[in-house]
Tab-separated table of N, CA and C in Angstrom:
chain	number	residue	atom	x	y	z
A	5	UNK	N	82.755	84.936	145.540
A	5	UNK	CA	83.800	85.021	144.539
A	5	UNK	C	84.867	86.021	144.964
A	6	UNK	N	85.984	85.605	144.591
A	6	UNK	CA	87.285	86.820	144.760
A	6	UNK	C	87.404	87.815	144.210
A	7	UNK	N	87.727	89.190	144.678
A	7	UNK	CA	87.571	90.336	143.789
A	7	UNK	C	88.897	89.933	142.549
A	8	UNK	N	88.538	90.429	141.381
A	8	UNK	CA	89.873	90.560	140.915
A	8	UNK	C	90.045	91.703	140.767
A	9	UNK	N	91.339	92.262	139.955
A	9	UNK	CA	91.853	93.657	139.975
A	9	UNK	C	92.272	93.454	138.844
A	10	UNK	N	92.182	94.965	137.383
A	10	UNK	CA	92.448	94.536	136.307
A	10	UNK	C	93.763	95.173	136.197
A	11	UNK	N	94.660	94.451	135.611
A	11	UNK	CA	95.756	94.848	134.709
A	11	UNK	C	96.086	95.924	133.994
A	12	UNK	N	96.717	97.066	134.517
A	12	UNK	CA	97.084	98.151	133.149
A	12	UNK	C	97.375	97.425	131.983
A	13	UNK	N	97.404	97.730	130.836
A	13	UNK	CA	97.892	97.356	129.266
A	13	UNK	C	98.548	98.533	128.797
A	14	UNK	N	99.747	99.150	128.949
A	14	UNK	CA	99.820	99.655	127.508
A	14	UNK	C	100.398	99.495	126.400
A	15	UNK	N	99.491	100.027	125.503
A	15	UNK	CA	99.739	98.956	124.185
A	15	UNK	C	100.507	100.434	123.539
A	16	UNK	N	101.540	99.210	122.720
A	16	UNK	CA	102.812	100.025	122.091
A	16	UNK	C	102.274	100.581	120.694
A	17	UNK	N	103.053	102.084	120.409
A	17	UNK	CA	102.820	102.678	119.391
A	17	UNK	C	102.365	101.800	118.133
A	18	UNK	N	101.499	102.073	117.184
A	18	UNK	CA	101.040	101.186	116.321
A	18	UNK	C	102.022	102.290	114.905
A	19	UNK	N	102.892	100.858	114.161
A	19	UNK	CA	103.608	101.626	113.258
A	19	UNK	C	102.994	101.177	111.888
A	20	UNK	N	102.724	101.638	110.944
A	20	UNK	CA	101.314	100.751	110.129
A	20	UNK	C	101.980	102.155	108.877
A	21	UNK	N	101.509	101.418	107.720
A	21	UNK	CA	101.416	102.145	106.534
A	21	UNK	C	101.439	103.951	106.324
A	22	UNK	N	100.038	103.950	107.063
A	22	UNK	CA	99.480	105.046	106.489
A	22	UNK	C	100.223	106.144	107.979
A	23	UNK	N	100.539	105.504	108.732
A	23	UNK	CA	101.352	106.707	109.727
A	23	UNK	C	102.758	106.975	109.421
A	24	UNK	N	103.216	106.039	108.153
A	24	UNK	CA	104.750	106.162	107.719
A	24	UNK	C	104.411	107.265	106.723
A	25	UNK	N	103.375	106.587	105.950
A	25	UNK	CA	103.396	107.444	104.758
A	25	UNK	C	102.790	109.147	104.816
A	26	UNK	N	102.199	109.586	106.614
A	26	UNK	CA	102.026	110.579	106.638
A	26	UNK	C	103.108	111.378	107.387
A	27	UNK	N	103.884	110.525	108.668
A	27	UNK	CA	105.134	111.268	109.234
A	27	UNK	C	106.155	111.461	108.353
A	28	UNK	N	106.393	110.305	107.426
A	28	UNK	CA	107.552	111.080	106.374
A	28	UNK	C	107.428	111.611	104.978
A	29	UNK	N	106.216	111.994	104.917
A	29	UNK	CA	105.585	111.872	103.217
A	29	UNK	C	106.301	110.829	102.057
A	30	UNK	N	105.996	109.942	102.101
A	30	UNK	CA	106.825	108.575	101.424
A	30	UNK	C	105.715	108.226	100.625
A	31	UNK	N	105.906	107.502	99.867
A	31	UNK	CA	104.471	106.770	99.059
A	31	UNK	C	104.384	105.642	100.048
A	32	UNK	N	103.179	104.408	99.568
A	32	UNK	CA	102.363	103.860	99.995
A	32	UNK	C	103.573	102.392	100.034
A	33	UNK	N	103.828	102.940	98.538
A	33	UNK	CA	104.906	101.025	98.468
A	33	UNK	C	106.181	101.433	99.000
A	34	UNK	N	107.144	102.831	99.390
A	34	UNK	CA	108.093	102.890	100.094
A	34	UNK	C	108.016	102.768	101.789
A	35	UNK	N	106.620	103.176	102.160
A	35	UNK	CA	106.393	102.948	102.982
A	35	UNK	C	106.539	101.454	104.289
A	36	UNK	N	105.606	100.238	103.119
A	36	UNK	CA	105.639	98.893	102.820
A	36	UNK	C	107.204	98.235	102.945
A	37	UNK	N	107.471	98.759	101.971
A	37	UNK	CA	108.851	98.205	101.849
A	37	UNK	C	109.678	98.580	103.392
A	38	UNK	N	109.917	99.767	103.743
A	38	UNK	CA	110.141	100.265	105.430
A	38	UNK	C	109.699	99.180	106.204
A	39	UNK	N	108.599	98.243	106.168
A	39	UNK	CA	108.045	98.227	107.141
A	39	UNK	C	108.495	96.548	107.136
A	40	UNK	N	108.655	96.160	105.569
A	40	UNK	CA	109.166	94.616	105.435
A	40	UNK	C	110.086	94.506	105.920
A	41	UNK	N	111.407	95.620	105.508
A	41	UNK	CA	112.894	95.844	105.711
A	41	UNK	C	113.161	95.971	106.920
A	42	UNK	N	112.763	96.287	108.089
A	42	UNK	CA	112.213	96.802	109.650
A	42	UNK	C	111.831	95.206	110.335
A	43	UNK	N	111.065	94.394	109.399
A	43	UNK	CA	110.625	93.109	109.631
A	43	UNK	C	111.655	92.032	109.273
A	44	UNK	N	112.521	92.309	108.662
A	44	UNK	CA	113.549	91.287	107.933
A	44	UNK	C	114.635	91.411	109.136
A	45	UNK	N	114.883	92.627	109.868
A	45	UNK	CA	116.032	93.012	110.103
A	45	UNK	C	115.809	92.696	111.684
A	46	UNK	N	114.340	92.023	111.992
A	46	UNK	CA	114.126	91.653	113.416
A	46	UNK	C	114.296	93.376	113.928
A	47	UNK	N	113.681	94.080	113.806
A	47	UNK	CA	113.248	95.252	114.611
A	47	UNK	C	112.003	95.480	114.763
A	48	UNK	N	110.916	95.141	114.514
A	48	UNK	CA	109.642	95.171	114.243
A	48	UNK	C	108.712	93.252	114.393
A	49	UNK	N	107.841	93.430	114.675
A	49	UNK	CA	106.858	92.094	114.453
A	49	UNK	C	106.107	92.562	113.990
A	50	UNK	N	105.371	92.067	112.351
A	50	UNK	CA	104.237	92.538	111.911
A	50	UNK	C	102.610	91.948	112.514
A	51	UNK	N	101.801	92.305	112.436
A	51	UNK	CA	100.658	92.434	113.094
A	51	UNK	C	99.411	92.351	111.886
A	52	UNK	N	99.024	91.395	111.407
A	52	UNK	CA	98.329	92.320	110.426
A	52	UNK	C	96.732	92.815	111.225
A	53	UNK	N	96.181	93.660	110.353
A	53	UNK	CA	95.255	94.190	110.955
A	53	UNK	C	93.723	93.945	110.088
A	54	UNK	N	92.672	93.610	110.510
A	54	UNK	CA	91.630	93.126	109.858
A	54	UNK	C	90.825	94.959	109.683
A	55	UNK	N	90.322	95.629	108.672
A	55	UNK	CA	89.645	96.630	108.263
A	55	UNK	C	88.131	96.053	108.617
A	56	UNK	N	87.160	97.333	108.961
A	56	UNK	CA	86.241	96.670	109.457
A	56	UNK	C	85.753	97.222	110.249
């Protein structure tokens, strides 16, 4: 078999709720809303994330 060689990844800053709502002290739904408005405006792709 051929050796393979693996791929660096790095994976981009994760921008998510609870890191808005702790870098800017914002609530939970201004936060949300940031993150829709960020998503509407094509600056962002949301991701959702499974808990778990």
């Amino acid at each position: 078999m051929k050796e393979t060689k693996m791929i660096p990844f790095n994976q981009e800053p994760v921008l998510d709720t609870e890191s808005l709502m702790a870098g800017l002290g914002i609530s939970r739904q201004e936060a949300n809303d940031l993150l829709w408005k960020m998503f509407d405006d094509d600056i962002i792709d949301l991701i959702p994330t499974l808990d778990g």
